[in-house]
Coordinates of C-alpha atoms in Angstrom, one line a residue:
M1 CA 4.5 -15.2 12.7
L2 CA 1.5 -15.9 10.5
S3 CA 0.9 -19.4 9.2
S4 CA 1.1 -19.8 5.4
R5 CA -2.7 -20.0 5.3
A6 CA -3.1 -16.8 7.4
H7 CA -0.4 -15.1 5.2
H8 CA -2.4 -15.9 2.1
M9 CA -5.6 -14.7 3.7
S10 CA -4.1 -11.4 4.7
L11 CA -2.9 -10.7 1.2
Q12 CA -6.2 -11.9 -0.3
T13 CA -7.9 -9.5 2.1
E14 CA -5.8 -6.6 0.8
M15 CA -6.9 -7.2 -2.7
S16 CA -10.6 -7.7 -2.0
V17 CA -11.9 -4.1 -1.9
R18 CA -14.0 -3.8 -5.1
G19 CA -17.3 -3.9 -3.3
Y20 CA -16.4 -1.1 -0.9
L21 CA -15.3 1.3 -3.6
L22 CA -18.4 1.0 -5.7
R23 CA -21.0 2.0 -3.2
P24 CA -21.7 4.4 -0.4
H25 CA -20.8 3.4 3.2
G26 CA -21.6 4.8 6.5
R27 CA -24.1 4.0 9.3
S28 CA -25.5 7.5 9.3
F29 CA -26.1 7.4 5.5
R30 CA -28.7 4.6 5.3
A31 CA -31.2 7.1 3.8
L32 CA -29.1 7.2 0.7
K33 CA -30.3 5.1 -2.2
Q34 CA -28.0 2.1 -2.5
P35 CA -28.1 -0.6 -5.1
T36 CA -28.6 -4.1 -4.0
T37 CA -25.5 -5.2 -6.0
T38 CA -22.4 -3.4 -7.2
A39 CA -22.7 -4.8 -10.7
A40 CA -24.9 -1.9 -11.9
M41 CA -22.6 0.8 -10.5
P42 CA -20.6 2.5 -13.2
P43 CA -16.8 2.4 -12.8
L44 CA -15.3 5.4 -11.2
T45 CA -12.9 7.1 -13.6
L46 CA -11.2 10.4 -14.0
A47 CA -11.0 12.3 -17.2
P48 CA -7.4 12.6 -18.5
S49 CA -7.6 16.4 -17.8
T50 CA -8.1 15.8 -14.0
A51 CA -5.8 12.8 -13.4
N52 CA -2.5 13.7 -11.7
R53 CA -3.9 17.1 -10.6
P54 CA -4.0 18.0 -6.9
G55 CA -7.3 17.3 -5.1
L56 CA -9.2 15.5 -2.4
V57 CA -10.1 11.8 -2.3
R58 CA -13.1 11.1 -0.1
F59 CA -12.7 7.5 1.1
F60 CA -15.2 7.2 3.9
P61 CA -18.2 6.7 3.9
C62 CA -18.0 6.6 0.1
L63 CA -15.4 7.1 -2.6
S64 CA -15.4 10.3 -4.7
L65 CA -12.6 12.5 -6.2
H66 CA -12.5 16.2 -6.1
P67 CA -9.8 17.9 -8.2
L68 CA -8.8 21.4 -7.4
T69 CA -9.8 23.7 -10.2
G70 CA -8.9 27.3 -10.8
R71 CA -7.5 29.6 -8.1
G72 CA -10.7 30.3 -6.2
P73 CA -11.8 28.8 -2.9
M74 CA -13.5 25.4 -2.7
L75 CA -16.5 25.2 -0.4
M76 CA -17.3 22.0 1.5
G77 CA -20.7 21.6 3.1
R78 CA -24.3 20.4 2.7
S79 CA -25.2 23.4 0.4
A80 CA -26.0 22.5 -3.1
D81 CA -23.6 25.3 -4.1
A82 CA -20.6 23.6 -2.4
Q83 CA -17.9 22.2 -4.7
V84 CA -17.6 19.3 -2.3
V85 CA -21.1 18.3 -1.1
L86 CA -21.2 16.7 2.3
S87 CA -23.9 14.1 2.9
D88 CA -23.6 13.8 6.6
P89 CA -26.8 15.3 8.0
R90 CA -24.9 16.7 11.0
A91 CA -22.6 18.7 8.7
S92 CA -23.2 22.4 8.2
R93 CA -24.3 23.9 4.9
E94 CA -21.0 25.8 4.8
H95 CA -18.8 23.5 6.8
A96 CA -15.2 24.4 5.6
V97 CA -13.4 26.0 2.8
L98 CA -10.2 25.1 1.0
K99 CA -8.0 28.1 -0.1
R100 CA -4.7 28.5 -2.0
M101 CA -2.3 30.6 0.0
A102 CA 1.3 31.7 -0.6
G103 CA 2.6 28.7 1.3
G104 CA 0.2 26.2 -0.3
L105 CA -3.3 24.8 0.3
V106 CA -5.1 25.5 3.6
V107 CA -8.4 24.4 5.1
K108 CA -10.5 26.7 7.3
P109 CA -13.6 25.7 9.3
L110 CA -16.6 27.9 8.7
R111 CA -19.8 27.0 10.6
A112 CA -18.6 23.5 11.4
R113 CA -20.7 22.4 14.4
H114 CA -19.0 19.0 14.6
G115 CA -15.6 20.3 13.8
V116 CA -12.9 19.9 11.1
F117 CA -9.9 17.6 11.9
V118 CA -6.6 17.4 10.1
D119 CA -4.4 14.4 10.9
G120 CA -6.5 13.7 14.0
Q121 CA -6.3 17.3 15.4
K122 CA -9.2 19.7 15.6
V123 CA -8.4 22.9 13.8
E124 CA -9.8 26.4 14.3
G125 CA -8.3 28.8 11.7
D126 CA -6.4 28.4 8.5
H127 CA -4.5 25.0 8.6
P128 CA -2.1 23.8 5.9
L129 CA -2.7 20.6 4.0
V130 CA 0.2 18.6 2.6
D131 CA 0.3 15.5 0.5
G132 CA -1.3 12.7 2.5
S133 CA -3.0 14.9 5.0
V134 CA -6.1 13.2 6.4
L135 CA -9.1 15.6 6.7
R136 CA -12.3 14.7 8.6
C137 CA -15.5 16.8 8.4
G138 CA -18.0 15.3 10.8
S139 CA -18.1 11.6 9.8
E140 CA -16.7 12.0 6.3
I141 CA -13.0 11.4 5.7
F142 CA -10.8 12.7 2.9
I143 CA -7.2 12.6 2.0
F144 CA -5.3 15.3 0.2
R145 CA -3.3 14.2 -2.8
E146 CA -0.8 16.3 -4.7
A147 CA -1.6 14.1 -7.7
L148 CA -5.0 12.3 -8.0
P149 CA -4.7 8.8 -9.3
E150 CA -5.0 8.1 -13.0
L151 CA -7.4 5.2 -12.9
A152 CA -7.5 2.4 -15.4
S153 CA -9.9 3.1 -18.3
Q154 CA -11.5 -0.3 -17.7
P155 CA -12.4 -1.6 -14.2
A156 CA -10.5 -4.6 -12.9
S157 CA -12.2 -7.9 -13.6
D158 CA -14.3 -9.4 -10.8
E159 CA -12.0 -12.4 -10.8
A160 CA -9.1 -10.2 -9.7
G161 CA -10.9 -9.3 -6.5
V162 CA -9.4 -5.8 -6.7
G163 CA -11.2 -2.4 -6.6
S164 CA -8.5 -0.3 -5.1
V165 CA -8.1 3.2 -6.4
W166 CA -4.3 2.7 -6.9
H167 CA -4.2 -1.1 -7.5
A168 CA -7.0 -1.1 -10.2
R169 CA -4.4 0.2 -12.7
S170 CA -1.9 -2.4 -11.5
V171 CA -4.4 -5.2 -12.2
A172 CA -5.1 -3.8 -15.6
Q173 CA -1.4 -3.9 -16.4
V174 CA -1.1 -7.4 -15.1
E175 CA -4.0 -8.6 -17.2
D176 CA -2.5 -6.8 -20.3
A177 CA 0.8 -8.7 -19.7
A178 CA -1.1 -12.0 -19.3
R179 CA -3.0 -11.5 -22.6
R180 CA 0.2 -10.7 -24.4
G181 CA 2.0 -13.7 -23.0
F182 CA 4.8 -11.6 -21.4
D183 CA 6.8 -12.6 -18.4
L184 CA 6.0 -10.2 -15.5
L185 CA 8.1 -8.5 -12.7
L186 CA 6.2 -7.4 -9.6
L187 CA 7.8 -4.8 -7.3
G188 CA 6.6 -3.9 -3.9
D189 CA 7.0 -4.1 -0.2
T190 CA 6.3 -7.3 1.7
G191 CA 2.6 -7.7 2.2
T192 CA 1.4 -5.6 -0.7
G193 CA -0.2 -8.6 -2.5
K194 CA 2.4 -9.7 -5.0
D195 CA 1.5 -13.4 -4.8
V196 CA -2.2 -12.6 -5.2
L197 CA -1.5 -10.7 -8.4
A198 CA 0.7 -13.5 -9.6
R199 CA -2.1 -16.0 -9.2
H200 CA -4.5 -13.6 -11.0
F201 CA -1.9 -13.4 -13.8
A202 CA -1.9 -17.2 -14.0
R203 CA -5.7 -17.4 -14.2
T204 CA -5.8 -14.9 -16.9
A205 CA -2.8 -16.1 -19.0
R206 CA -3.1 -19.9 -18.6
P207 CA -6.5 -20.8 -17.2
G208 CA -6.5 -24.4 -16.1
G209 CA -2.7 -24.6 -16.3
P210 CA -0.4 -25.4 -13.3
F211 CA 0.7 -22.6 -11.0
V212 CA 4.0 -23.3 -9.2
A213 CA 5.3 -20.9 -6.5
L214 CA 8.9 -20.9 -5.3
N215 CA 10.5 -18.6 -2.7
L216 CA 14.1 -18.2 -3.9
A217 CA 15.3 -16.8 -0.6
A218 CA 14.4 -20.1 1.0
I219 CA 16.5 -22.3 -1.4
S220 CA 20.1 -23.0 -0.6
R221 CA 22.7 -22.3 -3.2
Q222 CA 23.5 -26.0 -3.4
L223 CA 19.9 -27.0 -4.2
F224 CA 19.1 -24.2 -6.6
E225 CA 19.5 -26.1 -9.9
S226 CA 17.8 -29.2 -8.5
E227 CA 14.8 -27.2 -7.3
L228 CA 14.4 -25.2 -10.5
F229 CA 15.7 -27.5 -13.2
G230 CA 15.4 -30.9 -11.7
H231 CA 17.9 -33.8 -11.4
A232 CA 18.3 -37.4 -12.5
R233 CA 18.4 -40.3 -10.1
G234 CA 21.9 -40.7 -8.7
A235 CA 23.0 -37.2 -9.9
F236 CA 24.6 -36.5 -6.5
T237 CA 24.8 -38.1 -3.1
G238 CA 21.4 -38.6 -1.6
A239 CA 19.6 -38.3 -5.0
H240 CA 17.7 -41.6 -4.6
E241 CA 14.9 -40.4 -6.9
G242 CA 14.7 -38.1 -9.9
R243 CA 13.1 -34.7 -9.6
M244 CA 11.3 -32.8 -12.3
G245 CA 12.1 -29.3 -10.9
A246 CA 9.8 -26.2 -10.8
F247 CA 10.1 -25.3 -14.4
R248 CA 9.0 -28.7 -15.7
Q249 CA 6.2 -28.8 -13.1
A250 CA 4.9 -25.5 -14.4
H251 CA 5.0 -26.6 -18.0
D252 CA 2.0 -25.1 -19.9
G253 CA 1.4 -22.8 -16.9
V254 CA 3.0 -20.2 -14.7
L255 CA 6.0 -20.3 -12.4
F256 CA 6.1 -17.7 -9.6
L257 CA 9.6 -16.9 -8.4
D258 CA 9.2 -14.9 -5.2
E259 CA 12.2 -12.9 -3.7
V260 CA 14.1 -13.0 -7.0
G261 CA 16.3 -10.2 -5.6
A262 CA 17.8 -12.8 -3.2
L263 CA 19.1 -14.9 -6.2
A264 CA 22.8 -15.7 -5.8
P265 CA 25.1 -14.1 -8.4
E266 CA 26.3 -17.5 -9.7
H267 CA 22.7 -18.4 -10.6
H268 CA 21.9 -15.3 -12.7
F269 CA 23.3 -16.6 -16.0
K270 CA 21.7 -20.1 -15.5
L271 CA 18.2 -18.6 -15.0
H272 CA 18.7 -16.2 -17.9
R273 CA 19.7 -19.1 -20.1
V274 CA 16.5 -21.1 -19.3
L275 CA 14.3 -18.0 -19.9
E276 CA 16.0 -17.3 -23.3
Q277 CA 16.1 -20.9 -24.6
H278 CA 12.9 -22.2 -23.1
S279 CA 14.5 -25.4 -22.1
V280 CA 16.1 -26.9 -19.0
R281 CA 18.9 -29.4 -18.5
P282 CA 18.3 -31.4 -15.3
T283 CA 21.4 -32.0 -13.1
G284 CA 23.1 -35.3 -14.0
T285 CA 21.8 -35.3 -17.6
D286 CA 23.2 -34.1 -21.0
R287 CA 19.8 -33.5 -22.6
D288 CA 17.8 -30.3 -22.8
I289 CA 14.1 -30.6 -22.2
P290 CA 11.8 -28.0 -23.9
I291 CA 9.4 -26.1 -21.6
D292 CA 6.5 -23.7 -22.2
V293 CA 6.3 -21.5 -19.0
L294 CA 5.4 -17.9 -18.3
V295 CA 7.4 -16.5 -15.3
V296 CA 6.2 -14.1 -12.7
S297 CA 9.0 -12.8 -10.5
A298 CA 8.6 -10.6 -7.5
T299 CA 10.8 -8.7 -5.0
E300 CA 10.8 -5.9 -2.6
R301 CA 14.4 -4.9 -3.5
R302 CA 15.4 -2.2 -5.9
L303 CA 16.8 -4.4 -8.8
D304 CA 17.9 -1.3 -10.7
E305 CA 20.0 -0.2 -7.8
L306 CA 21.5 -3.8 -7.5
C307 CA 22.3 -3.7 -11.2
R308 CA 24.1 -0.3 -10.8
R309 CA 26.2 -1.8 -8.0
G310 CA 27.0 -4.9 -10.0
E311 CA 25.0 -7.2 -7.6
F312 CA 22.4 -8.3 -10.1
E313 CA 22.9 -9.2 -13.7
T314 CA 21.5 -6.4 -15.9
S315 CA 20.6 -8.8 -18.8
L316 CA 18.6 -11.0 -16.4
Y317 CA 16.8 -7.9 -15.0
Q318 CA 15.8 -6.8 -18.5
R319 CA 14.6 -10.3 -19.3
L320 CA 12.5 -10.6 -16.2
R321 CA 10.8 -7.2 -16.8
R322 CA 9.1 -7.8 -20.1
A323 CA 6.3 -6.2 -18.2
E324 CA 6.8 -4.5 -14.8
V325 CA 4.2 -3.5 -12.2
R326 CA 5.0 -1.6 -9.0
L327 CA 2.6 -1.9 -6.1
R328 CA 2.1 0.8 -3.5
P329 CA 2.5 0.1 0.2
L330 CA -0.5 0.4 2.4
R331 CA 0.7 3.7 3.9
E332 CA 0.1 5.3 0.5
R333 CA -3.3 3.8 0.1
A334 CA -5.5 5.0 3.0
E335 CA -8.4 4.8 0.6
D336 CA -8.4 1.0 0.9
L337 CA -8.4 0.9 4.7
P338 CA -12.2 0.8 5.4
A339 CA -12.8 -2.3 3.3
L340 CA -9.7 -4.0 4.5
A341 CA -10.5 -3.4 8.2
A342 CA -14.0 -4.6 7.7
Q343 CA -12.9 -7.9 6.2
V344 CA -10.2 -8.5 8.8
L345 CA -12.7 -7.8 11.6
A346 CA -15.3 -10.0 10.0
R347 CA -13.0 -13.0 10.1
A348 CA -11.7 -12.1 13.6
L349 CA -15.2 -11.7 15.1
G350 CA -16.9 -14.5 13.1
V351 CA -19.7 -12.2 12.0
D352 CA -20.6 -10.2 8.9
V353 CA -19.0 -6.8 9.0
S354 CA -19.2 -4.2 6.3
A355 CA -17.4 -0.9 5.9
A356 CA -20.7 0.8 6.5
E357 CA -20.6 -0.2 10.2
L358 CA -17.2 1.2 11.0
H359 CA -16.8 4.2 13.2
P360 CA -15.4 7.3 11.5
E361 CA -12.8 7.9 14.2
F362 CA -11.7 4.3 13.9
V363 CA -11.1 4.7 10.2
E364 CA -9.3 8.0 10.8
L365 CA -7.0 6.3 13.3
L366 CA -6.1 3.6 10.9
A367 CA -5.4 6.2 8.1
L368 CA -2.9 8.0 10.4
Q369 CA -0.6 4.9 10.8
G370 CA 2.5 4.2 8.8
W371 CA 1.8 0.4 8.4
P372 CA 5.4 -0.7 7.4
G373 CA 4.2 -4.3 7.6
N374 CA 1.3 -3.5 5.2
V375 CA -1.8 -5.6 5.4
R376 CA -0.2 -8.3 7.6
Q377 CA 0.5 -5.7 10.2
L378 CA -3.0 -4.3 10.0
Q379 CA -4.4 -7.8 10.4
N380 CA -2.2 -8.5 13.4
A381 CA -3.3 -5.2 15.1
L382 CA -7.0 -5.8 14.5
D383 CA -6.9 -9.5 15.4
S384 CA -5.1 -8.9 18.7
N385 CA -7.6 -6.2 19.7
A386 CA -10.8 -7.7 18.2
D387 CA -12.6 -7.9 21.5
A388 CA -12.0 -4.1 22.0
L389 CA -13.4 -3.4 18.5
A390 CA -16.4 -5.8 18.7
N391 CA -18.8 -3.0 19.4
L392 CA -18.5 -1.4 16.0
A393 CA -20.6 1.6 16.9
H394 CA -18.5 2.3 20.1
P395 CA -15.0 0.7 19.6
D396 CA -12.4 1.1 22.4
L397 CA -10.1 3.4 20.4
A398 CA -8.0 4.2 23.5
R399 CA -6.9 0.6 23.7
L400 CA -6.2 0.4 20.0
R401 CA -4.1 3.6 20.1
E402 CA -2.1 2.1 23.0
A403 CA -1.6 -1.1 21.2
L404 CA -0.5 0.6 18.0
A405 CA 1.9 2.9 19.9
K406 CA 3.6 -0.2 21.4
D407 CA 3.7 -2.1 18.1
P408 CA 7.5 -2.6 17.4
G409 CA 6.8 -2.8 13.7
R410 CA 4.7 0.3 13.5
G411 CA 7.4 2.7 12.4
D412 CA 5.0 5.7 12.7
H413 CA 5.0 6.5 16.4
P414 CA 6.4 10.0 17.1
T415 CA 9.3 8.5 19.0
S416 CA 10.1 5.8 16.4
L417 CA 12.6 8.2 14.8
L418 CA 14.8 7.6 17.8
A419 CA 17.2 4.7 17.5
E420 CA 17.2 2.2 20.4
G421 CA 19.1 3.7 23.3
D422 CA 18.8 7.3 22.1
A423 CA 16.0 8.2 24.4
P424 CA 17.1 10.1 27.5
A425 CA 17.9 7.8 30.5
M426 CA 15.4 8.8 33.1
E427 CA 12.6 7.5 35.3
A428 CA 9.1 8.1 33.8
G429 CA 8.2 10.7 36.3
D430 CA 6.7 13.9 35.0
R431 CA 4.9 13.1 31.7
D432 CA 5.3 16.6 30.2
T433 CA 9.0 16.6 30.9
L434 CA 9.5 13.2 29.3
E435 CA 7.6 14.3 26.2
E436 CA 9.5 17.5 26.0
L437 CA 12.8 15.6 26.1
L438 CA 11.6 13.1 23.5
H439 CA 10.4 15.8 21.2
A440 CA 13.7 17.7 21.5
D441 CA 15.6 14.6 20.6
E442 CA 13.2 13.9 17.7
R443 CA 13.8 17.5 16.4
R444 CA 17.5 16.8 16.4
H445 CA 17.1 13.6 14.4
L446 CA 14.7 15.3 11.9
R447 CA 17.1 18.3 11.4
S448 CA 20.0 15.9 10.9
A449 CA 18.2 13.8 8.3
L450 CA 17.0 16.8 6.4
E451 CA 20.5 18.5 6.4
A452 CA 22.1 15.2 5.2
V453 CA 20.0 15.4 2.0
Q454 CA 19.9 19.2 1.5
G455 CA 16.3 19.5 2.5
N456 CA 14.9 16.8 0.2
K457 CA 11.9 15.6 2.2
T458 CA 11.4 12.4 0.1
Q459 CA 15.0 11.3 0.7
A460 CA 14.8 12.3 4.4
A461 CA 11.7 10.3 4.9
R462 CA 13.3 7.3 3.3
R463 CA 16.4 7.6 5.5
L464 CA 14.1 7.8 8.6
G465 CA 12.0 4.8 7.5
I466 CA 8.7 6.8 7.5
S467 CA 6.4 8.1 4.8
R468 CA 6.8 11.6 3.4
Q469 CA 3.4 12.7 4.6
H470 CA 4.3 11.5 8.2
L471 CA 7.5 13.6 8.0
H472 CA 5.4 16.6 7.0
R473 CA 3.1 16.1 9.9
R474 CA 5.9 15.7 12.4
L475 CA 7.7 18.8 11.1
R476 CA 4.5 20.8 11.5
Q477 CA 3.6 19.4 14.9
L478 CA 7.1 20.0 16.3
G479 CA 7.2 23.5 14.8
L480 CA 10.1 22.8 12.5
T481 CA 10.8 24.5 9.2
A482 CA 12.6 22.3 6.7
P483 CA 15.5 23.7 4.6
K484 CA 14.4 24.9 1.2
E485 CA 13.9 21.8 -0.9
P486 CA 15.9 21.6 -4.2
A487 CA 13.7 21.8 -7.4
D488 CA 12.5 18.4 -8.5
E489 CA 12.6 17.3 -11.9
G490 CA -16.7 17.5 -7.4
E491 CA -19.1 15.0 -6.6
S492 CA -20.9 13.9 -3.4
C493 CA -21.6 10.5 -2.0
T494 CA -25.1 10.6 -3.5

């Protein structure tokens, strides 16, 4: 369990990636001309015509986006004629080629002396790429996206401490809501940085004003009104002193209501009334007190689903979401991992560490994890294995792999699809036999999950608690063909 200080540090780490994304990285790339500061670097943007199109995102040792254009092949290599120019001096002039085939996009090594790897496995012939596939050519790492990100037209402010490909747009939306004086609803998994964005909203909307944070899941039903609206002295047994309450404490500032999805039904109308009338009535009084407060609420729960089930008041949901921002989990943002890992290791080792010093295979290993615990899980994994990673040029990846495989919160290990007790009861004798049995049981679980949702991979992945790209990888690695899915509504580092 992280302390509150460590919890905040882990979330702050997640949001502090601007410096990484604005300059080249990579120990073998020191010959590249690099600015001494990031301020002079132009913001990386995509033209509207290329946003949301399929393509590659190079995220190590630098950031660049390469949309697929036309139907012809896309050459990757050191040749000036390549559509994706590789800057690694060990790469071949014609290293690999991307081609569209009947079944989708494939990558084929050409004269790749140092190999082409897809999802950690060296490939020889045509190899399919699916959304989220991690592609390594020498020491350069890419990820294939079915839809490249549509970046914000303006870069996030330095104060936000955010440079993420995916979160930059979220920060722009948060800042827009702050300037308009709108209440804000933040949606995202635990550990995605909702409280960091709430504080940035407060600094933008009410600089110098109070910022009051309250976790609604930690407040008992009996104390809800007292904690939020305050109470008078003697209002109830034990009320020896009066209490202002969170809304009055946040007057002229911002109130952050975390875990709003945990709010008890009997409190929905009371909170809605305060938000509508801009006043509170402390318990034990008969007088309304005016307040001027902007409210940021956050939850990892699907409030729209709760509304449909009658478990959350629709009018309150609509009132909270004057502006709404959804944050992606870390498993969908591999582009952020080099900077995040560097900052976590810097604190763990007590030395300066930049993304430029990380080993490519270390970054690749991190990119292949599911990270259900997001940045907090990443921080725990790196903190507990910091001594094995202290030699940045030669990290002990075998030990890190073993630690990640044993992590109960990982959710991305090949056998994690098996419920507890589902594994065959046997002594760990012959390793191949054990793996064959585990794979057979995993195939059964995968088939069952896919059949239950008529082949919809997104829904199947959600049922299994893994990412869609991990489901694709496991299907391919286990030699499974999913049922037909129902129809659903170039630059170099230099």
